[in-house]
Amino acid sequence: MKYLLKIEVSLKSGHSDPEGETTNKLLTELGYIVDSVDVSKLYTIQLNAKNLKDAKLKAEEMCNRLLANPTKDNYSILIEEQE
Amino acid sequence: MKYLLKIEVSLKSGHSDPEGETTNKLLTELGYIVDSVDVSKLYTIQLNAKNLKDAKLKAEEMCNRLLANPTKDNYSILIEEQE
């Protein structure tokens, strides 16, 4: 079975996000009234797995082994069955 | 009114995504059966706007003026009313 994973990896609160701060500053200079800007990374992955449970397990594993740094990152996972 | 914008900025197809290719290679080496990996940027923005139509207009403007490069990027916008 094929699954589409959408994995968002964002900084835990309290960690500095210079790109978000700079974007906030620039948007404010452009005249927008912005309270906050956070920048995160979104992985869109087409994965082969046995079933939805297996896909979820593999997605969690991928985050812990490669995509996210547990010291500074949070992650969230969306899974969509494709066939 | 306050609105939460989720703006995904991704590379147009045909543009090289070395980070996605490297992640694909590493996930494959870790034993996952992966067909594709795309890496994009997700901006989460708290914006003040008059109404939903105004928020949508401002979000489109932000993409065209700052967040996305029309030559190489696609963007998609999700808007959620907050109060």
XYZ file of C-alpha atoms in Angstrom:
166
model
C 0.000 0.000 0.000
C 1.140 3.524 -0.710
C 0.745 6.353 1.788
C 1.333 10.062 1.516
C 2.952 11.443 4.675
C 2.953 15.137 5.525
C 5.421 15.655 8.365
C 5.852 19.122 9.850
C 9.010 19.685 11.860
C 8.982 22.888 13.895
C 11.124 24.357 16.660
C 10.002 23.769 20.236
C 8.874 26.937 21.959
C 11.726 28.788 23.608
C 14.120 27.990 20.766
C 15.216 30.940 18.702
C 13.720 31.129 15.182
C 15.745 33.860 13.434
C 14.081 33.231 10.076
C 10.642 33.704 11.625
C 11.783 36.853 13.424
C 13.272 38.333 10.255
C 10.149 37.479 8.242
C 7.997 39.085 10.937
C 10.129 42.253 10.795
C 9.996 42.426 6.985
C 6.228 41.845 6.836
C 5.765 44.592 9.444
C 7.936 46.949 7.367
C 5.738 46.129 4.364
C 2.741 47.391 6.359
C 1.120 44.159 7.586
C 0.014 43.851 11.207
C 1.557 40.572 12.211
C 1.591 39.121 15.738
C 3.915 36.195 15.090
C 5.664 34.263 12.338
C 6.948 30.721 12.768
C 8.853 28.922 10.048
C 8.874 25.161 9.929
C 9.839 22.421 7.511
C 7.310 20.243 5.753
C 8.319 16.831 4.382
C 5.950 15.286 1.818
C 6.866 11.618 1.556
C 5.398 8.833 -0.556
C 5.920 5.711 1.504
C 5.202 2.031 0.926
C 3.862 0.288 4.025
C 1.772 -2.770 4.932
C -1.174 -0.854 6.367
C -2.085 2.407 8.063
C -0.732 1.260 11.436
C 2.581 0.293 9.841
C 2.737 3.623 7.965
C 2.167 5.519 11.203
C 4.845 3.524 13.015
C 7.329 4.089 10.179
C 6.556 7.825 10.078
C 7.205 8.133 13.832
C 10.445 6.192 13.436
C 11.581 8.413 10.542
C 11.057 11.479 12.718
C 13.009 10.043 15.618
C 15.826 8.588 13.501
C 16.326 11.323 10.912
C 13.856 14.143 10.364
C 13.511 15.737 13.803
C 15.989 16.543 16.545
C 14.278 15.561 19.814
C 16.205 18.217 21.749
C 14.833 21.153 19.791
C 12.081 19.989 17.411
C 8.414 19.090 17.586
C 6.831 17.105 14.801
C 3.316 16.369 13.611
C 2.292 13.702 11.121
C -0.610 13.530 8.667
C -1.141 10.301 6.719
C -3.291 9.798 3.633
C -3.900 6.410 2.022
C -3.237 6.506 -1.713
C -4.310 3.169 -3.182
C -9.950 40.282 13.467
C -7.112 37.826 13.887
C -6.364 35.100 11.374
C -3.961 32.201 11.428
C -2.300 31.711 8.041
C -0.559 28.503 7.049
C 1.431 29.191 3.900
C 3.338 26.353 2.239
C 6.062 27.394 -0.174
C 7.372 24.543 -2.314
C 9.573 24.243 -5.378
C 7.856 24.070 -8.760
C 8.252 20.706 -10.433
C 11.392 20.484 -12.514
C 13.420 22.474 -9.983
C 16.106 20.529 -8.194
C 15.395 19.744 -4.522
C 18.737 18.472 -3.158
C 17.438 18.299 0.414
C 14.530 16.096 -0.675
C 16.843 13.874 -2.723
C 19.289 13.477 0.171
C 16.460 12.714 2.612
C 15.063 10.149 0.163
C 18.505 8.484 -0.080
C 18.980 8.420 3.696
C 15.479 7.034 4.368
C 16.124 4.330 1.753
C 19.437 3.462 3.429
C 17.545 3.171 6.742
C 15.351 0.503 5.112
C 12.174 2.432 4.217
C 10.595 2.003 0.794
C 10.144 5.581 -0.298
C 8.967 6.730 -3.745
C 9.576 10.449 -3.311
C 10.470 13.108 -0.738
C 9.717 16.796 -1.208
C 10.819 19.401 1.296
C 8.950 22.669 1.544
C 8.730 25.604 3.916
C 5.696 26.264 6.067
C 5.014 29.768 7.409
C 2.563 29.995 10.315
C 1.537 33.639 10.594
C -0.826 35.392 12.993
C -2.227 38.282 10.993
C -4.612 41.113 11.782
C -7.030 41.827 8.958
C -10.473 43.366 8.450
C -12.235 40.207 7.349
C -11.603 36.878 5.677
C -11.466 38.421 2.196
C -8.903 40.984 3.373
C -6.850 38.251 5.100
C -6.825 36.197 1.890
C -5.770 39.212 -0.187
C -2.979 40.076 2.255
C -1.767 36.458 2.331
C -1.550 36.383 -1.488
C 0.305 39.707 -1.456
C 2.768 38.474 1.178
C 3.571 35.470 -1.013
C 4.127 37.599 -4.091
C 6.088 40.331 -2.323
C 8.237 38.330 0.085
C 7.604 34.667 0.845
C 7.668 32.996 -2.567
C 9.821 33.448 -5.646
C 7.439 33.311 -8.629
C 10.168 31.924 -10.885
C 10.723 28.763 -8.878
C 8.104 28.480 -6.105
C 4.501 27.402 -5.760
C 2.515 28.418 -2.717
C -0.698 27.326 -1.045
C -2.575 29.199 1.653
C -4.825 27.969 4.472
C -6.632 30.569 6.597
C -8.313 30.033 9.952
C -10.324 32.704 11.757
C -9.218 33.096 15.346
C -11.612 35.470 17.070
